[in-house]
Tab-separated table of C-alpha atoms in Angstrom:
chain	number	residue	atom	x	y	z
A	297	ALA	CA	-15.431	-11.102	-19.845
A	298	ALA	CA	-15.838	-7.517	-18.680
A	299	GLU	CA	-16.205	-4.747	-21.219
A	300	ASN	CA	-15.025	-1.140	-20.790
A	301	ILE	CA	-12.419	-2.050	-18.196
A	302	GLN	CA	-11.766	0.911	-15.871
A	303	ARG	CA	-9.165	-0.638	-13.579
A	304	SER	CA	-7.551	-4.028	-12.996
A	305	GLY	CA	-4.904	-5.428	-10.692
A	306	VAL	CA	-3.875	-7.842	-7.959
A	307	VAL	CA	-5.986	-7.552	-4.805
A	308	LEU	CA	-6.545	-9.809	-1.792
A	309	GLN	CA	-10.028	-11.196	-1.339
A	310	GLY	CA	-11.131	-12.072	2.167
A	311	THR	CA	-13.808	-13.833	4.135
A	312	VAL	CA	-15.173	-12.980	7.551
A	313	LEU	CA	-13.055	-15.842	8.862
A	314	ASN	CA	-10.031	-13.668	8.075
A	315	SER	CA	-8.519	-15.946	5.446
A	316	TRP	CA	-7.197	-14.070	2.418
A	317	LYS	CA	-6.301	-15.138	-1.088
A	318	VAL	CA	-4.760	-13.349	-4.037
A	319	VAL	CA	-7.145	-12.602	-6.923
A	320	TRP	CA	-6.993	-10.613	-10.164
A	321	VAL	CA	-9.776	-8.034	-10.024
A	322	VAL	CA	-11.295	-6.195	-12.985
A	323	LEU	CA	-13.574	-3.159	-12.558
A	324	ALA	CA	-15.894	-2.579	-15.496
A	325	ASP	CA	-18.592	0.114	-15.929
A	326	ASP	CA	-21.221	-1.904	-14.104
A	327	ALA	CA	-19.545	-4.793	-12.273
A	328	ILE	CA	-16.471	-6.087	-10.468
A	329	GLU	CA	-15.162	-9.429	-11.708
A	330	PHE	CA	-12.535	-11.481	-9.921
A	331	TYR	CA	-10.325	-14.181	-11.408
A	332	LYS	CA	-8.098	-16.793	-9.804
A	333	LYS	CA	-5.250	-15.518	-11.952
A	334	LYS	CA	-4.781	-12.877	-14.613
A	335	THR	CA	-4.568	-15.351	-17.500
A	336	ASP	CA	-7.883	-17.118	-16.720
A	337	ASN	CA	-10.607	-16.664	-19.333
A	338	SER	CA	-13.613	-16.928	-17.058
A	339	PRO	CA	-14.060	-15.152	-13.709
A	340	LYS	CA	-14.587	-16.951	-10.402
A	341	GLY	CA	-17.273	-14.469	-9.515
A	342	MET	CA	-18.930	-11.168	-10.309
A	343	ILE	CA	-20.427	-8.357	-8.207
A	344	PRO	CA	-22.994	-6.193	-10.046
A	345	LEU	CA	-22.528	-2.570	-8.944
A	346	LYS	CA	-26.078	-1.322	-9.509
A	347	GLY	CA	-27.470	-0.646	-6.055
A	348	ALA	CA	-24.204	-1.751	-4.378
A	349	THR	CA	-22.594	0.114	-1.487
A	350	LEU	CA	-18.911	0.623	-0.758
A	351	THR	CA	-17.385	0.825	2.725
A	352	SER	CA	-13.849	2.200	3.130
A	353	PRO	CA	-11.964	1.965	5.348
A	354	CYS	CA	-13.716	-1.220	6.436
A	355	GLN	CA	-13.410	-1.826	10.182
A	356	ASP	CA	-14.359	-5.538	10.179
A	357	PHE	CA	-10.703	-6.581	10.485
A	358	THR	CA	-8.926	-4.766	13.296
A	359	LYS	CA	-5.350	-5.322	12.169
A	360	ARG	CA	-5.897	-4.760	8.456
A	361	THR	CA	-6.077	-1.090	7.520
A	362	LEU	CA	-6.288	-1.432	3.726
A	363	VAL	CA	-9.594	-3.313	3.472
A	364	PHE	CA	-12.628	-2.048	1.566
A	365	LYS	CA	-16.005	-3.772	1.284
A	366	VAL	CA	-18.465	-3.931	-1.602
A	367	SER	CA	-21.978	-4.985	-0.536
A	368	MET	CA	-24.845	-5.904	-2.848
A	369	ALA	CA	-28.417	-5.033	-1.990
A	370	LYS	CA	-29.371	-8.305	-0.257
A	371	ASN	CA	-26.208	-10.381	-0.020
A	372	GLN	CA	-23.295	-10.255	2.389
A	373	GLY	CA	-20.343	-8.037	1.568
A	374	HIS	CA	-17.277	-8.890	-0.473
A	375	PHE	CA	-14.027	-7.901	1.231
A	376	PHE	CA	-10.971	-6.749	-0.722
A	377	GLN	CA	-7.596	-5.605	0.510
A	378	ALA	CA	-5.199	-3.425	-1.473
A	379	THR	CA	-1.440	-3.867	-1.227
A	380	HIS	CA	-0.816	-0.244	-0.199
A	381	LEU	CA	-2.646	2.932	0.702
A	382	GLU	CA	-2.493	4.876	-2.546
A	383	GLU	CA	-3.740	1.808	-4.394
A	384	ARG	CA	-6.713	1.427	-2.067
A	385	GLU	CA	-7.607	5.072	-2.668
A	386	LEU	CA	-7.576	4.552	-6.453
A	387	TRP	CA	-9.805	1.460	-6.276
A	388	VAL	CA	-12.229	3.155	-3.894
A	389	LYS	CA	-12.416	6.310	-6.009
A	390	ASP	CA	-13.165	4.400	-9.214
A	391	ILE	CA	-15.669	1.969	-7.652
A	392	LYS	CA	-17.524	4.874	-5.985
A	393	ARG	CA	-17.647	6.699	-9.291
A	394	ALA	CA	-18.937	3.610	-11.124
A	395	ILE	CA	-21.725	3.167	-8.519
A	396	THR	CA	-22.678	6.877	-8.699
A	397	CYS	CA	-22.740	6.846	-12.514
A	398	LEU	CA	-25.024	3.783	-12.514
A	399	GLN	CA	-27.402	5.475	-10.048
A	400	GLY	CA	-27.655	8.549	-12.247
A	401	GLY	CA	-27.916	6.505	-15.436
A	402	LYS	CA	-24.657	8.036	-16.703
A	403	LYS	CA	-21.589	6.497	-18.327
A	404	PHE	CA	-18.543	6.031	-16.104
A	405	ALA	CA	-16.553	9.278	-16.160
A	406	ARG	CA	-13.257	9.838	-14.391
A	407	LYS	CA	-13.658	13.610	-14.047
A	408	SER	CA	-15.764	14.347	-11.027
A	409	THR	CA	-18.018	17.390	-11.172
A	410	ARG	CA	-18.571	17.279	-7.432
A	411	ARG	CA	-19.243	20.749	-6.052
A	412	SER	CA	-16.995	21.893	-3.258
A	413	ILE	CA	-18.766	21.170	-0.013
A	414	ARG	CA	-17.675	22.506	3.321
A	415	LEU	CA	-14.798	20.734	5.015
A	416	PRO	CA	-13.907	17.907	5.074
A	417	GLU	CA	-15.690	16.581	1.950
A	418	ASN	CA	-14.086	19.090	-0.400
A	419	VAL	CA	-10.607	18.012	0.634
A	420	ASN	CA	-8.672	15.377	-1.257
A	421	LEU	CA	-6.924	13.537	1.575
A	422	SER	CA	-4.648	11.620	-0.839
A	423	GLU	CA	-3.314	14.901	-2.282
A	424	LEU	CA	-2.924	16.399	1.171
A	425	TYR	CA	-0.935	13.332	2.264
A	426	VAL	CA	1.437	13.694	-0.716
A	427	LEU	CA	2.063	17.391	0.136
A	428	MET	CA	2.568	16.531	3.786
A	429	LYS	CA	5.218	13.949	2.867
A	430	ASP	CA	7.194	16.388	0.661
A	431	GLN	CA	10.795	16.239	1.897
A	432	ASP	CA	11.358	20.008	1.655
A	433	LYS	CA	7.984	21.615	2.313
A	434	GLY	CA	6.133	18.880	4.216
A	435	VAL	CA	6.030	17.775	7.843
A	436	GLN	CA	9.584	16.921	8.922
A	437	GLU	CA	10.201	13.400	10.200
A	438	LEU	CA	12.275	13.229	13.389
A	439	LYS	CA	13.947	10.832	15.785
A	440	VAL	CA	12.244	11.142	19.162
A	441	GLU	CA	13.437	9.520	22.374
A	442	LYS	CA	10.645	8.700	24.811
A	443	ASP	CA	10.150	6.186	27.644
A	444	LYS	CA	13.551	4.570	26.951
A	445	ARG	CA	12.512	4.022	23.343
A	446	LEU	CA	13.691	5.681	20.171
A	447	PHE	CA	11.026	6.457	17.574
A	448	ASN	CA	12.420	7.003	14.075
A	449	HIS	CA	10.618	8.835	11.230
A	450	CYS	CA	7.857	10.328	13.358
A	451	PHE	CA	6.415	13.735	14.303
A	452	SER	CA	4.152	15.189	16.998
A	453	GLY	CA	0.446	15.921	16.638
A	454	ASN	CA	0.842	19.669	17.175
A	455	THR	CA	3.378	19.978	14.324
A	456	VAL	CA	0.801	18.463	11.934
A	457	ILE	CA	-1.762	21.119	12.937
A	458	ASP	CA	0.918	23.872	12.723
A	459	TRP	CA	1.773	22.708	9.185
A	460	LEU	CA	-1.869	22.570	8.025
A	461	ILE	CA	-2.395	26.170	9.204
A	462	SER	CA	0.913	27.506	7.810
A	463	GLU	CA	0.169	25.924	4.402
A	464	GLY	CA	-3.311	27.470	4.337
A	465	LYS	CA	-5.026	24.053	4.449
A	466	ALA	CA	-6.861	24.952	7.659
A	467	ARG	CA	-7.948	28.338	9.019
A	468	ASN	CA	-7.600	27.435	12.687
A	469	ARG	CA	-6.658	24.596	15.014
A	470	PRO	CA	-10.152	22.990	15.276
A	471	GLU	CA	-10.321	22.881	11.471
A	472	GLY	CA	-6.781	21.458	11.323
A	473	LEU	CA	-7.783	18.846	13.888
A	474	MET	CA	-10.731	17.807	11.706
A	475	LEU	CA	-8.405	17.304	8.733
A	476	ALA	CA	-5.780	15.421	10.749
A	477	THR	CA	-8.495	13.167	12.205
A	478	GLY	CA	-9.626	12.465	8.631
A	479	LEU	CA	-6.065	11.460	7.692
A	480	LEU	CA	-5.869	9.224	10.771
A	481	ASN	CA	-9.244	7.563	10.104
A	482	GLU	CA	-8.332	6.889	6.483
A	483	GLY	CA	-5.055	5.272	7.567
A	484	PHE	CA	-2.706	7.883	6.026
A	485	LEU	CA	-1.294	8.745	9.448
A	486	LEU	CA	-0.677	6.113	12.103
A	487	PRO	CA	-0.202	6.489	15.878
A	488	ALA	CA	3.263	5.842	17.354
A	489	GLY	CA	3.590	5.496	21.101
A	490	ASP	CA	1.082	5.183	23.903
A	491	VAL	CA	-0.428	8.682	23.988
A	492	SER	CA	-1.509	8.779	20.341
A	493	LYS	CA	-2.591	5.107	20.390
A	494	ASP	CA	-4.893	5.796	23.358
A	495	GLY	CA	-6.506	8.637	21.419
A	496	ALA	CA	-6.888	6.506	18.313
A	497	GLU	CA	-8.323	3.452	20.050
A	498	LYS	CA	-10.559	4.752	22.844
A	499	GLY	CA	-13.755	5.829	21.085
A	500	ALA	CA	-15.662	4.581	18.066
A	501	GLU	CA	-13.918	7.285	16.025
A	502	CYS	CA	-10.131	7.649	15.954
A	503	VAL	CA	-9.204	10.925	17.614
A	504	PHE	CA	-6.137	12.890	16.527
A	505	LEU	CA	-4.387	14.719	19.380
A	506	ASP	CA	-3.005	18.248	18.962
A	507	GLN	CA	-0.246	17.595	21.497
A	508	ILE	CA	3.534	17.540	21.588
A	509	GLU	CA	3.451	14.140	23.392
A	510	ALA	CA	1.276	12.473	20.742
A	511	LEU	CA	3.511	10.938	18.066
A	512	TYR	CA	2.441	9.893	14.562
A	513	TYR	CA	4.082	8.601	11.396
A	514	PHE	CA	3.312	8.354	7.675
A	515	ALA	CA	1.725	5.034	6.669
A	516	ASP	CA	4.427	4.193	4.130
A	517	SER	CA	7.473	5.721	5.797
A	518	GLY	CA	10.458	3.838	7.156
A	519	PHE	CA	9.096	4.210	10.714
A	520	PHE	CA	10.396	1.867	13.366
A	521	CYS	CA	10.824	1.955	17.105
A	522	GLU	CA	13.886	0.724	18.986
A	523	GLY	CA	14.114	-0.015	22.633
A	524	TYR	CA	14.929	-2.797	25.051
A	525	SER	CA	16.463	-4.604	22.084
A	526	SER	CA	19.567	-6.702	21.720
A	527	ASP	CA	22.274	-5.722	19.232
A	528	GLU	CA	21.006	-8.422	16.896
A	529	ASP	CA	17.614	-6.723	16.622
A	530	VAL	CA	19.246	-3.437	15.709
A	531	ILE	CA	21.292	-5.048	12.920
A	532	MET	CA	18.162	-6.750	11.660
A	533	LYS	CA	16.340	-3.418	11.608
A	534	GLU	CA	19.140	-1.700	9.685
A	535	GLU	CA	17.833	-3.085	6.414
A	536	PHE	CA	14.331	-1.684	7.119
A	537	ARG	CA	15.595	1.830	7.795
A	538	GLY	CA	15.438	3.106	4.254
A	539	ALA	CA	12.572	5.187	2.936
A	540	ILE	CA	10.049	3.156	0.953
A	541	VAL	CA	10.489	3.892	-2.756
A	542	LYS	CA	7.952	1.495	-4.275
A	543	ARG	CA	5.613	-1.297	-3.270
A	544	GLY	CA	3.248	-3.688	-5.003
A	545	CYS	CA	2.609	-7.296	-6.022
A	546	LEU	CA	4.731	-9.299	-8.473
A	547	LEU	CA	4.977	-12.961	-9.408
A	548	LYS	CA	8.210	-14.492	-8.117
A	549	GLN	CA	9.810	-17.780	-9.065
A	550	GLY	CA	10.776	-19.953	-6.103
A	551	HIS	CA	14.444	-20.933	-5.848
A	552	ARG	CA	13.944	-24.561	-4.930
A	553	ARG	CA	10.712	-25.743	-6.485
A	554	LYS	CA	10.703	-23.204	-9.361
A	555	ASN	CA	6.972	-22.561	-8.940
A	556	TRP	CA	5.557	-19.043	-9.325
A	557	LYS	CA	3.749	-17.265	-6.495
A	558	VAL	CA	2.334	-13.781	-5.994
A	559	ARG	CA	4.448	-11.891	-3.473
A	560	LYS	CA	4.153	-8.381	-2.091
A	561	PHE	CA	7.390	-6.439	-2.634
A	562	ILE	CA	8.643	-3.359	-0.763
A	563	LEU	CA	11.638	-1.508	-2.195
A	564	ARG	CA	13.693	0.625	0.209
A	565	ASP	CA	16.493	3.072	-0.362
A	566	ASP	CA	19.595	3.736	1.728
A	567	PRO	CA	20.230	0.936	2.556
A	568	ALA	CA	19.073	-0.525	-0.777
A	569	TYR	CA	16.880	-3.564	-0.079
A	570	ILE	CA	13.819	-5.194	-1.540
A	571	HIS	CA	11.780	-7.350	0.869
A	572	TYR	CA	9.072	-9.756	-0.189
A	573	TYR	CA	6.107	-10.974	1.822
A	574	ASP	CA	3.185	-13.364	1.685
A	575	PRO	CA	0.469	-10.900	0.563
A	576	THR	CA	-2.182	-12.632	2.685
A	577	LYS	CA	-0.228	-11.883	5.876
A	578	GLY	CA	1.076	-8.650	7.408
A	579	GLU	CA	4.383	-6.853	6.960
A	580	ASP	CA	6.000	-7.983	10.200
A	581	ASN	CA	7.899	-10.963	8.820
A	582	PRO	CA	9.279	-10.857	5.283
A	583	LEU	CA	9.781	-14.187	3.518
A	584	GLY	CA	13.096	-12.909	2.227
A	585	SER	CA	15.210	-9.881	1.366
A	586	ILE	CA	17.450	-8.965	-1.565
A	587	HIS	CA	20.365	-6.596	-0.916
A	588	LEU	CA	20.454	-4.466	-4.063
A	589	ARG	CA	23.757	-2.617	-3.815
A	590	GLY	CA	25.768	-3.460	-6.925
A	591	SER	CA	23.008	-5.627	-8.365
A	592	VAL	CA	21.959	-5.723	-12.026
A	593	VAL	CA	18.319	-5.687	-13.138
A	594	THR	CA	17.195	-6.373	-16.711
A	595	ALA	CA	14.068	-7.190	-18.680
A	596	VAL	CA	14.090	-10.791	-19.952
A	597	GLU	CA	11.899	-12.555	-22.491
A	598	TYR	CA	11.942	-16.008	-20.920
A	599	VAL	CA	13.094	-17.810	-17.781
A	600	PRO	CA	15.437	-20.822	-18.199
A	601	ASP	CA	13.536	-23.286	-15.977
A	602	ALA	CA	9.982	-22.091	-16.598
A	603	LYS	CA	7.540	-23.960	-18.767
A	604	ARG	CA	6.322	-21.615	-21.491
A	605	HIS	CA	2.644	-21.881	-20.592
A	606	GLU	CA	3.325	-21.227	-16.906
A	607	VAL	CA	4.530	-17.689	-17.251
A	608	ASP	CA	4.797	-15.389	-20.222
A	609	GLY	CA	5.560	-11.699	-20.757
A	610	ASN	CA	6.672	-8.741	-18.583
A	611	LEU	CA	9.498	-10.726	-16.987
A	612	PHE	CA	12.605	-9.259	-15.401
A	613	GLU	CA	15.616	-10.561	-13.527
A	614	ILE	CA	17.656	-9.260	-10.585
A	615	ILE	CA	21.220	-10.575	-10.284
A	616	THR	CA	22.765	-9.643	-6.941
A	617	SER	CA	26.434	-8.775	-6.387
A	618	ASP	CA	26.954	-12.318	-5.084
A	619	GLU	CA	25.462	-13.834	-8.261
A	620	ILE	CA	22.026	-14.910	-7.004
A	621	HIS	CA	19.344	-14.745	-9.723
A	622	TYR	CA	15.756	-13.714	-8.979
A	623	TYR	CA	13.075	-13.966	-11.675
A	624	LEU	CA	9.984	-11.763	-11.374
A	625	GLN	CA	6.952	-10.963	-13.477
A	626	ALA	CA	4.940	-7.730	-13.493
A	627	ALA	CA	1.265	-7.499	-14.466
A	628	THR	CA	1.863	-5.058	-17.340
A	629	ALA	CA	4.706	-3.777	-19.510
A	630	ASP	CA	4.523	-0.326	-17.868
A	631	GLU	CA	4.715	-1.859	-14.416
A	632	ARG	CA	7.801	-3.861	-15.412
A	633	LYS	CA	9.431	-0.657	-16.717
A	634	ASP	CA	8.635	1.197	-13.464
A	635	TRP	CA	10.034	-1.566	-11.259
A	636	ILE	CA	13.243	-1.873	-13.313
A	637	LYS	CA	13.784	1.904	-13.230
A	638	ALA	CA	13.154	2.104	-9.458
A	639	ILE	CA	15.421	-0.869	-8.640
A	640	GLN	CA	18.196	0.457	-10.906
A	641	SER	CA	18.217	3.879	-9.251
A	642	VAL	CA	18.239	2.380	-5.738
A	643	SER	CA	21.009	-0.144	-6.522
A	644	LYS	CA	23.268	2.630	-7.897
A	645	MET	CA	22.682	5.138	-5.113
A	646	GLY	CA	21.948	2.983	-2.067
A	647	LYS	CA	24.352	1.617	0.504
């Protein structure tokens, strides 16, 4: 097994045929190993990182924005897909650093000594995104009515450039445009509406538009668009309106067959819901939702119907206000603690 583990976690592994499966990936100093599941002793495969190249974002799959590709010198690439944006950034950063360290014959080191280069390389887009999303000092999310449609949680292209200049992140509009285009290309900002989508999809490069008509939204916001919809659609969307508090993969026990499967979970606040999805598919159709208002969440040491060898450690249980029990398992003790804390705060505060 891998030594000097630098990062590990649940990732989707894909093929060019666009079929995806859940794997447990371990990044060591000099290789990436992937396992069918976390508890397996031997990996299904290994990618040596010496001489490898990393592509992110990887454009081979048009509808999947969180894919990155690791290619070995002579072989075809290996495709991986993170469960959310920040996670992809962390994987990419660490894999890049491991490859660079191997090239220079150095040990893997997390602190980068990269000299500041002229824009945009010296800018940390992840940090910029976090500042931009700040509820008080960031770019304000609005409801915008346009072409008989209502766009929630979005903002116009020119306000992004205004913000970058006012915060001293860009000296002028062309420089701001360069930064915003970087955020768009990396998938931090997404186009909402026809004007911005045209800009993003016309050329080989996505183009960000410094215009009041061009609407954008944050990749992990509660953005949705209403229009031409029946009342039923609006009620359905109500539970997706909340801001996203946390997202990631957990093992979930099925209610009928009691088998455990990896599911992608998205926790939203106000209204308080957690939705779960098949991680190999998109986020359009959740497999189910749990209304969290008045629910109780606790760490548990075992699950009544589970065979001991099937699942062990880092378990927790959600009991809803109408007495439905959900059993979940996190990858690590810290992750379990984080999920419990996040769900508890949402269930107390949320509608």
